[in-house]
Amino acid sequence: MRDIKVPASIVSALGLTQIIGYGTLYYTFSILSPAIAEDLGLSLEWVFGVFSLSLFVGGLSAPFIGRQMDRIGAATVMTAGSAIAAATLAVCAWSPSVAVFALAIVMLEISSGMVQYQAAFAALVENEPRTASRSITYLTLIGGFASTIFWPISAALSGFLTWREIYLVFAALNLFVCMPLHFWIMYVGKAASRLEPNRTPNVVVGALPPEARRRGMILVSFAFAVLGFTLAAILAHMVPMLGTLGFGTMAVVVGSIFGPSQVASRLINMIFGTRLSPPMLAVISALLIVLGVMTLGLSGDWLPGAVVFAICLGLGSGINSIAQGSLPLYLFGSDGYGAVTGKMAAARLAVGAAAPFVFATAMQNLGIGTALALNAALGLVGVIAFVVVATSTRRPRTTASRVSDRL
């Protein structure tokens, strides 16, 4: 059977849209939030409260978005999502009141679910299920540069543009760069269907038997939600927390290690991790995240311990992004992939939305050390759930390989 190549042009196009999508819709909010708070007459806590609410609502909308991707195609959803993202960014820039701004931010998070990893992974599965796992690894490697690119861009633009003007620039990027690329991916898919109307898709058959799928869905959704909480809690407070521990200006330096470590983990996995199954990747990512949190909790203000913490957290986060796309495909197959990932994203985003507030409360009332210990213990629960899933799977196959078995 001929080897099917990874669709490089589609992966590259999606990589660019993921950098812009995450950069404009997620990462730069923390850079612009002080100016937003001052302009709207809000405290910074209230601005982040609106953002947390938007994450929660975005999580609730994820299953519906996933079902639409299965029904009309992920690339079609992404094309519409880019237009909605551009429109809501423009409304954010115009917003004359706090109520309009809050509504726009909520709509912005819903549009994020239509254009970010959940949708991009579904587009790759839709394009070619057999190479989707490798394509997801390549895509996350490219998308990992979003914060590295857009944090300094946003900081530089803040020097001579208002936050409202910056949001208009971001709206233009989504409308004139992302939407045409998503439309092109949609067109390529439909053109291929017209040229080969009788082509049998290489559907990936999931590793879980039908009777185990409900239990597997609950376990995996729970594990991703728990790890999402653990990671979101730390990332929201990383630099201030390190400063409180006594690292001073070194807190920013230590925190900056996270990004390159995240990209490095994806590069390492791309080169050396091809023999690891998605369940094992999920277990490794969870263990690295927990190890990082435990290291910081035990090492306190010891600088090498903080460096190990940032590296482990970055490595675990990078692999976790890959697992979010490849594990559902491995366990449940390519049929209904959008709906499956939508349900998982709903649990992960809804739980993760509360993480910054809960962890901040724990640090204030129990101390940083105890808060880190509890967070690590929660992460260990996620590790156990992934291990249970990993021990109850069989190797998935494509429909094409099933045919070849009978020949």
CSV table of C-alpha atoms in Angstrom, one decimal:
chain,number,residue,atom,x,y,z
A,1,MET,CA,0.0,0.0,0.0
A,2,ARG,CA,1.4,3.4,-1.0
A,3,ASP,CA,2.5,5.8,1.7
A,4,ILE,CA,0.3,8.8,2.1
A,5,LYS,CA,2.3,12.0,2.6
A,6,VAL,CA,1.5,14.7,5.2
A,7,PRO,CA,-0.3,17.6,3.3
A,8,ALA,CA,2.5,20.2,3.8
A,9,SER,CA,0.7,23.1,2.1
A,10,ILE,CA,-2.4,22.7,4.3
A,11,VAL,CA,-0.3,22.2,7.5
A,12,SER,CA,1.7,25.4,6.6
A,13,ALA,CA,-1.5,27.4,5.9
A,14,LEU,CA,-3.1,26.2,9.2
A,15,GLY,CA,0.2,26.9,11.0
A,16,LEU,CA,0.1,30.6,9.9
A,17,THR,CA,-3.6,30.9,10.9
A,18,GLN,CA,-3.0,29.3,14.3
A,19,ILE,CA,-0.2,31.8,15.0
A,20,ILE,CA,-2.5,34.7,14.1
A,21,GLY,CA,-5.5,33.1,15.8
A,22,TYR,CA,-3.8,32.4,19.1
A,23,GLY,CA,-1.8,35.6,18.9
A,24,THR,CA,-4.7,38.0,18.3
A,25,LEU,CA,-7.5,36.2,20.2
A,26,TYR,CA,-5.7,34.9,23.3
A,27,TYR,CA,-2.1,35.7,24.1
A,28,THR,CA,-2.2,39.5,23.6
A,29,PHE,CA,-5.1,40.0,26.0
A,30,SER,CA,-2.7,40.0,29.0
A,31,ILE,CA,-0.6,42.7,27.3
A,32,LEU,CA,-3.5,44.9,26.4
A,33,SER,CA,-5.6,44.4,29.6
A,34,PRO,CA,-4.1,47.3,31.7
A,35,ALA,CA,-4.9,49.8,28.9
A,36,ILE,CA,-8.4,48.2,28.5
A,37,ALA,CA,-9.0,48.5,32.3
A,38,GLU,CA,-8.0,52.1,32.4
A,39,ASP,CA,-10.0,53.1,29.3
A,40,LEU,CA,-13.2,51.4,30.5
A,41,GLY,CA,-12.8,52.4,34.1
A,42,LEU,CA,-12.5,48.9,35.4
A,43,SER,CA,-10.1,47.2,37.8
A,44,LEU,CA,-7.7,44.7,36.2
A,45,GLU,CA,-9.4,41.9,38.2
A,46,TRP,CA,-12.7,42.7,36.5
A,47,VAL,CA,-11.2,42.7,33.1
A,48,PHE,CA,-9.8,39.2,33.7
A,49,GLY,CA,-13.1,38.2,35.2
A,50,VAL,CA,-14.7,39.0,31.9
A,51,PHE,CA,-12.0,37.0,30.2
A,52,SER,CA,-12.6,34.0,32.5
A,53,LEU,CA,-16.4,34.2,31.8
A,54,SER,CA,-15.6,34.2,28.0
A,55,LEU,CA,-13.5,31.0,28.4
A,56,PHE,CA,-16.4,29.3,30.3
A,57,VAL,CA,-18.9,30.3,27.6
A,58,GLY,CA,-16.5,29.2,24.9
A,59,GLY,CA,-16.2,25.8,26.6
A,60,LEU,CA,-20.0,25.4,26.6
A,61,SER,CA,-20.1,26.2,22.9
A,62,ALA,CA,-17.4,23.7,21.9
A,63,PRO,CA,-19.7,20.7,21.5
A,64,PHE,CA,-22.0,22.6,19.2
A,65,ILE,CA,-19.1,23.8,17.1
A,66,GLY,CA,-17.7,20.3,16.9
A,67,ARG,CA,-21.0,18.9,15.6
A,68,GLN,CA,-21.1,21.6,12.9
A,69,MET,CA,-17.5,20.6,11.8
A,70,ASP,CA,-18.7,17.1,11.3
A,71,ARG,CA,-21.8,18.3,9.5
A,72,ILE,CA,-20.5,21.0,7.1
A,73,GLY,CA,-16.7,20.5,7.3
A,74,ALA,CA,-14.1,21.9,9.6
A,75,ALA,CA,-12.6,24.2,7.0
A,76,THR,CA,-16.0,25.8,6.4
A,77,VAL,CA,-16.4,26.4,10.1
A,78,MET,CA,-13.0,28.0,10.2
A,79,THR,CA,-13.8,30.3,7.3
A,80,ALA,CA,-16.9,31.5,9.1
A,81,GLY,CA,-15.0,31.7,12.3
A,82,SER,CA,-12.4,34.0,10.9
A,83,ALA,CA,-15.1,36.4,9.7
A,84,ILE,CA,-16.8,36.3,13.1
A,85,ALA,CA,-13.4,36.9,14.9
A,86,ALA,CA,-12.7,39.9,12.7
A,87,ALA,CA,-16.2,41.3,13.3
A,88,THR,CA,-16.0,40.8,17.1
A,89,LEU,CA,-12.5,42.3,17.3
A,90,ALA,CA,-13.9,45.4,15.5
A,91,VAL,CA,-16.8,45.5,18.0
A,92,CYS,CA,-14.2,45.3,20.9
A,93,ALA,CA,-12.4,48.3,19.4
A,94,TRP,CA,-15.6,50.2,19.0
A,95,SER,CA,-17.3,49.2,22.3
A,96,PRO,CA,-18.7,52.3,24.0
A,97,SER,CA,-19.6,50.6,27.3
A,98,VAL,CA,-18.5,47.8,29.6
A,99,ALA,CA,-21.5,45.7,28.6
A,100,VAL,CA,-20.7,45.9,24.9
A,101,PHE,CA,-17.1,45.0,25.6
A,102,ALA,CA,-18.0,42.1,27.7
A,103,LEU,CA,-20.4,40.7,25.1
A,104,ALA,CA,-17.8,41.1,22.4
A,105,ILE,CA,-15.1,39.3,24.5
A,106,VAL,CA,-17.5,36.4,25.0
A,107,MET,CA,-18.3,36.3,21.3
A,108,LEU,CA,-14.5,36.4,20.6
A,109,GLU,CA,-14.0,33.3,22.7
A,110,ILE,CA,-16.7,31.5,20.8
A,111,SER,CA,-15.1,32.4,17.5
A,112,SER,CA,-11.8,31.2,18.9
A,113,GLY,CA,-13.3,27.7,19.2
A,114,MET,CA,-14.1,27.9,15.4
A,115,VAL,CA,-10.5,28.8,14.3
A,116,GLN,CA,-8.0,27.5,16.9
A,117,TYR,CA,-6.6,24.0,17.5
A,118,GLN,CA,-9.9,22.2,18.0
A,119,ALA,CA,-11.0,23.2,14.5
A,120,ALA,CA,-7.5,22.9,12.9
A,121,PHE,CA,-7.1,19.4,14.2
A,122,ALA,CA,-10.5,18.4,12.8
A,123,ALA,CA,-9.6,20.0,9.4
A,124,LEU,CA,-6.4,17.8,9.3
A,125,VAL,CA,-8.4,14.6,10.2
A,126,GLU,CA,-11.0,15.6,7.6
A,127,ASN,CA,-8.3,16.1,4.9
A,128,GLU,CA,-6.4,12.8,5.5
A,129,PRO,CA,-7.1,10.7,8.6
A,130,ARG,CA,-4.2,8.4,8.2
A,131,THR,CA,-1.6,11.2,8.4
A,132,ALA,CA,-3.5,13.4,10.9
A,133,SER,CA,-1.5,12.5,13.9
A,134,ARG,CA,1.8,13.5,12.2
A,135,SER,CA,0.2,16.6,10.8
A,136,ILE,CA,-1.0,17.6,14.2
A,137,THR,CA,2.5,17.3,15.6
A,138,TYR,CA,3.9,19.6,12.8
A,139,LEU,CA,1.0,22.0,13.2
A,140,THR,CA,1.6,22.4,17.0
A,141,LEU,CA,5.3,23.0,16.3
A,142,ILE,CA,4.4,25.9,14.1
A,143,GLY,CA,1.6,27.2,16.3
A,144,GLY,CA,3.9,27.1,19.3
A,145,PHE,CA,5.5,30.4,18.1
A,146,ALA,CA,2.3,32.4,18.6
A,147,SER,CA,3.2,33.8,22.0
A,148,THR,CA,6.8,34.3,21.0
A,149,ILE,CA,5.7,36.4,18.0
A,150,PHE,CA,2.6,38.2,19.3
A,151,TRP,CA,3.7,39.2,22.8
A,152,PRO,CA,6.5,41.5,21.5
A,153,ILE,CA,4.4,42.6,18.6
A,154,SER,CA,1.6,43.7,20.9
A,155,ALA,CA,4.0,45.4,23.3
A,156,ALA,CA,5.6,47.3,20.4
A,157,LEU,CA,2.3,48.4,18.9
A,158,SER,CA,1.2,49.6,22.4
A,159,GLY,CA,3.9,52.2,22.1
A,160,PHE,CA,2.2,54.2,19.4
A,161,LEU,CA,-1.3,52.7,19.0
A,162,THR,CA,-4.2,52.5,21.5
A,163,TRP,CA,-5.6,49.1,22.4
A,164,ARG,CA,-8.7,49.9,20.2
A,165,GLU,CA,-6.5,50.6,17.2
A,166,ILE,CA,-4.5,47.4,17.9
A,167,TYR,CA,-7.7,45.4,17.9
A,168,LEU,CA,-8.6,46.9,14.5
A,169,VAL,CA,-5.2,45.7,13.2
A,170,PHE,CA,-5.9,42.2,14.5
A,171,ALA,CA,-9.3,42.3,12.9
A,172,ALA,CA,-7.7,43.0,9.6
A,173,LEU,CA,-5.3,40.0,10.0
A,174,ASN,CA,-8.1,37.6,10.7
A,175,LEU,CA,-10.2,39.0,7.8
A,176,PHE,CA,-7.5,39.4,5.1
A,177,VAL,CA,-5.0,36.6,6.0
A,178,CYS,CA,-6.8,33.9,8.0
A,179,MET,CA,-10.2,33.8,6.2
A,180,PRO,CA,-8.7,33.5,2.7
A,181,LEU,CA,-6.5,30.6,3.8
A,182,HIS,CA,-9.3,28.8,5.5
A,183,PHE,CA,-11.5,29.4,2.4
A,184,TRP,CA,-8.7,27.9,0.2
A,185,ILE,CA,-8.5,24.8,2.4
A,186,MET,CA,-12.3,24.4,2.2
A,187,TYR,CA,-12.1,24.8,-1.6
A,188,VAL,CA,-9.3,22.2,-2.0
A,189,GLY,CA,-11.3,19.7,0.0
A,190,LYS,CA,-14.4,20.2,-2.1
A,191,ALA,CA,-12.4,20.2,-5.3
A,192,ALA,CA,-10.9,16.8,-4.3
A,193,SER,CA,-14.3,15.4,-3.6
A,194,ARG,CA,-15.6,16.5,-7.1
A,195,LEU,CA,-12.6,15.0,-8.8
A,196,GLU,CA,-12.9,11.7,-7.0
A,197,PRO,CA,-16.5,11.3,-6.2
A,198,ASN,CA,-16.2,7.5,-5.6
A,199,ARG,CA,-13.0,7.7,-3.5
A,200,THR,CA,-13.3,5.7,-0.3
A,201,PRO,CA,-11.8,7.7,2.6
A,202,ASN,CA,-9.1,6.1,4.8
A,203,VAL,CA,-11.2,6.2,7.9
A,204,VAL,CA,-9.3,5.6,11.1
A,205,VAL,CA,-10.9,3.0,13.3
A,206,GLY,CA,-10.6,3.8,17.0
A,207,ALA,CA,-8.6,1.7,19.5
A,208,LEU,CA,-11.5,1.5,22.0
A,209,PRO,CA,-14.1,-1.2,21.4
A,210,PRO,CA,-17.7,0.2,21.2
A,211,GLU,CA,-18.6,-1.0,24.7
A,212,ALA,CA,-15.7,0.9,26.2
A,213,ARG,CA,-16.2,4.2,24.5
A,214,ARG,CA,-18.5,5.9,26.9
A,215,ARG,CA,-16.2,5.1,29.8
A,216,GLY,CA,-13.2,6.1,27.7
A,217,MET,CA,-14.8,9.4,26.8
A,218,ILE,CA,-15.5,10.2,30.5
A,219,LEU,CA,-12.0,9.2,31.6
A,220,VAL,CA,-10.2,11.2,28.9
A,221,SER,CA,-12.4,14.3,29.2
A,222,PHE,CA,-11.8,14.2,33.0
A,223,ALA,CA,-8.1,13.8,32.6
A,224,PHE,CA,-7.7,16.6,30.1
A,225,ALA,CA,-9.9,18.8,32.3
A,226,VAL,CA,-7.8,18.1,35.4
A,227,LEU,CA,-4.5,18.7,33.6
A,228,GLY,CA,-6.0,21.8,32.0
A,229,PHE,CA,-6.9,23.2,35.4
A,230,THR,CA,-3.4,22.3,36.7
A,231,LEU,CA,-1.7,24.0,33.8
A,232,ALA,CA,-4.0,27.1,33.6
A,233,ALA,CA,-3.6,27.8,37.3
A,234,ILE,CA,0.2,27.9,37.0
A,235,LEU,CA,0.4,29.8,33.8
A,236,ALA,CA,-2.0,32.5,35.0
A,237,HIS,CA,0.2,33.3,38.0
A,238,MET,CA,3.7,32.1,36.9
A,239,VAL,CA,5.7,35.3,36.9
A,240,PRO,CA,4.0,37.0,40.0
A,241,MET,CA,4.2,33.6,41.9
A,242,LEU,CA,7.9,33.3,41.1
A,243,GLY,CA,8.4,36.9,42.2
A,244,THR,CA,6.7,36.2,45.5
A,245,LEU,CA,8.9,33.2,46.1
A,246,GLY,CA,11.9,35.6,46.0
A,247,PHE,CA,13.2,35.5,42.5
A,248,GLY,CA,12.7,39.2,41.8
A,249,THR,CA,13.6,40.2,38.3
A,250,MET,CA,14.7,36.6,37.5
A,251,ALA,CA,11.0,35.6,37.7
A,252,VAL,CA,10.6,37.0,34.1
A,253,VAL,CA,13.7,35.2,32.9
A,254,VAL,CA,12.6,31.9,34.4
A,255,GLY,CA,9.0,32.3,33.0
A,256,SER,CA,10.4,32.9,29.6
A,257,ILE,CA,11.9,29.4,29.5
A,258,PHE,CA,8.4,28.0,29.3
A,259,GLY,CA,7.8,29.0,25.6
A,260,PRO,CA,11.0,27.6,24.1
A,261,SER,CA,10.5,24.4,26.1
A,262,GLN,CA,7.0,24.0,24.7
A,263,VAL,CA,8.3,24.3,21.2
A,264,ALA,CA,11.2,22.0,21.9
A,265,SER,CA,8.9,19.3,23.2
A,266,ARG,CA,7.0,19.3,19.9
A,267,LEU,CA,10.3,19.2,17.9
A,268,ILE,CA,11.6,16.3,20.0
A,269,ASN,CA,8.3,14.4,19.6
A,270,MET,CA,8.4,15.0,15.8
A,271,ILE,CA,11.8,13.5,15.5
A,272,PHE,CA,11.9,10.8,18.2
A,273,GLY,CA,8.4,10.2,19.4
A,274,THR,CA,6.9,8.5,16.3
A,275,ARG,CA,6.9,5.1,18.1
A,276,LEU,CA,5.0,6.4,21.1
A,277,SER,CA,1.2,5.9,21.1
A,278,PRO,CA,-1.0,8.9,21.8
A,279,PRO,CA,-2.0,7.4,25.2
A,280,MET,CA,1.6,7.2,26.2
A,281,LEU,CA,2.2,10.8,25.0
A,282,ALA,CA,-0.7,11.9,27.2
A,283,VAL,CA,0.8,10.1,30.2
A,284,ILE,CA,4.2,11.6,29.6
A,285,SER,CA,2.8,15.1,29.2
A,286,ALA,CA,0.8,14.8,32.5
A,287,LEU,CA,3.8,13.4,34.4
A,288,LEU,CA,6.0,16.3,33.2
A,289,ILE,CA,3.5,18.9,34.2
A,290,VAL,CA,3.1,17.3,37.7
A,291,LEU,CA,6.9,16.9,38.0
A,292,GLY,CA,7.4,20.6,37.2
A,293,VAL,CA,4.8,21.7,39.8
A,294,MET,CA,6.2,19.4,42.5
A,295,THR,CA,9.8,20.6,41.8
A,296,LEU,CA,8.8,24.2,42.4
A,297,GLY,CA,6.9,23.4,45.5
A,298,LEU,CA,9.9,21.5,47.0
A,299,SER,CA,12.7,23.8,45.8
A,300,GLY,CA,11.2,27.1,46.9
A,301,ASP,CA,13.5,30.0,46.1
A,302,TRP,CA,16.3,27.7,44.7
A,303,LEU,CA,17.0,29.0,41.2
A,304,PRO,CA,17.9,25.7,39.5
A,305,GLY,CA,14.7,24.2,40.9
A,306,ALA,CA,12.7,27.0,39.3
A,307,VAL,CA,14.5,26.4,36.0
A,308,VAL,CA,13.6,22.7,36.1
A,309,PHE,CA,10.0,23.7,36.9
A,310,ALA,CA,9.7,25.9,33.8
A,311,ILE,CA,11.4,23.4,31.5
A,312,CYS,CA,9.2,20.5,32.7
A,313,LEU,CA,6.0,22.6,32.5
A,314,GLY,CA,6.9,23.7,29.0
A,315,LEU,CA,7.7,20.2,27.8
A,316,GLY,CA,4.5,18.8,29.3
A,317,SER,CA,2.4,21.6,27.9
A,318,GLY,CA,3.8,21.2,24.4
A,319,ILE,CA,3.1,17.4,24.4
A,320,ASN,CA,-0.3,17.9,25.9
A,321,SER,CA,-1.3,20.1,22.9
A,322,ILE,CA,-0.4,17.2,20.6
A,323,ALA,CA,-2.3,14.7,22.7
A,324,GLN,CA,-5.4,16.8,22.6
A,325,GLY,CA,-5.6,16.2,18.9
A,326,SER,CA,-4.1,12.8,18.4
A,327,LEU,CA,-5.5,10.9,21.4
A,328,PRO,CA,-9.2,11.3,20.5
A,329,LEU,CA,-8.4,10.2,16.9
A,330,TYR,CA,-6.5,7.1,18.3
A,331,LEU,CA,-9.2,6.2,20.8
A,332,PHE,CA,-12.4,7.0,18.9
A,333,GLY,CA,-11.4,7.1,15.2
A,334,SER,CA,-12.0,9.7,12.6
A,335,ASP,CA,-15.8,9.4,12.3
A,336,GLY,CA,-17.4,12.0,14.4
A,337,TYR,CA,-14.0,13.5,15.4
A,338,GLY,CA,-15.4,17.0,15.6
A,339,ALA,CA,-18.1,16.1,18.0
A,340,VAL,CA,-15.7,14.0,20.2
A,341,THR,CA,-13.1,16.8,20.5
A,342,GLY,CA,-15.9,19.4,21.0
A,343,LYS,CA,-17.1,17.5,24.1
A,344,MET,CA,-13.6,17.2,25.4
A,345,ALA,CA,-12.8,20.8,24.8
A,346,ALA,CA,-16.0,21.8,26.7
A,347,ALA,CA,-14.9,20.0,29.8
A,348,ARG,CA,-11.3,21.3,29.6
A,349,LEU,CA,-12.2,25.0,29.0
A,350,ALA,CA,-15.1,25.1,31.5
A,351,VAL,CA,-12.9,23.7,34.3
A,352,GLY,CA,-9.8,25.7,33.2
A,353,ALA,CA,-11.7,29.0,33.3
A,354,ALA,CA,-12.0,28.7,37.1
A,355,ALA,CA,-8.4,27.7,37.6
A,356,PRO,CA,-6.8,31.2,38.0
A,357,PHE,CA,-9.3,32.3,40.6
A,358,VAL,CA,-9.2,29.1,42.6
A,359,PHE,CA,-5.4,28.9,42.6
A,360,ALA,CA,-5.1,32.6,43.6
A,361,THR,CA,-7.5,32.0,46.5
A,362,ALA,CA,-5.5,28.9,47.6
A,363,MET,CA,-2.2,30.8,47.5
A,364,GLN,CA,-3.7,33.7,49.5
A,365,ASN,CA,-5.3,31.5,52.2
A,366,LEU,CA,-3.0,28.4,52.3
A,367,GLY,CA,0.3,29.7,51.0
A,368,ILE,CA,2.2,29.0,47.8
A,369,GLY,CA,3.7,25.7,48.9
A,370,THR,CA,0.4,24.2,49.9
A,371,ALA,CA,-1.4,25.5,46.8
A,372,LEU,CA,1.4,23.9,44.6
A,373,ALA,CA,1.1,20.6,46.5
A,374,LEU,CA,-2.7,20.5,46.0
A,375,ASN,CA,-2.3,21.4,42.3
A,376,ALA,CA,0.3,18.6,41.8
A,377,ALA,CA,-2.0,16.1,43.6
A,378,LEU,CA,-4.8,17.1,41.3
A,379,GLY,CA,-2.5,16.6,38.3
A,380,LEU,CA,-1.6,13.1,39.6
A,381,VAL,CA,-5.3,12.2,39.4
A,382,GLY,CA,-5.1,13.1,35.7
A,383,VAL,CA,-2.0,10.9,35.3
A,384,ILE,CA,-3.9,7.9,36.7
A,385,ALA,CA,-6.8,8.5,34.4
A,386,PHE,CA,-4.6,8.5,31.4
A,387,VAL,CA,-2.8,5.4,32.5
A,388,VAL,CA,-6.1,3.6,32.9
A,389,VAL,CA,-7.0,4.6,29.3
A,390,ALA,CA,-3.6,3.5,28.0
A,391,THR,CA,-3.9,0.0,29.5
A,392,SER,CA,-7.4,-0.6,27.9
A,393,THR,CA,-6.7,0.1,24.2
A,394,ARG,CA,-6.0,-1.8,21.1
A,395,ARG,CA,-4.0,-0.5,18.1
A,396,PRO,CA,-6.3,1.4,15.8
A,397,ARG,CA,-6.5,0.6,12.1
A,398,THR,CA,-7.7,2.3,8.9
A,399,THR,CA,-10.5,0.8,6.7
A,400,ALA,CA,-7.9,0.5,4.0
A,401,SER,CA,-5.8,-1.8,6.2
A,402,ARG,CA,-8.8,-3.9,7.1
A,403,VAL,CA,-9.3,-4.5,3.4
A,404,SER,CA,-5.7,-5.5,2.9
A,405,ASP,CA,-6.0,-8.0,5.8
A,406,ARG,CA,-8.6,-9.9,3.8
A,407,LEU,CA,-6.6,-10.0,0.5
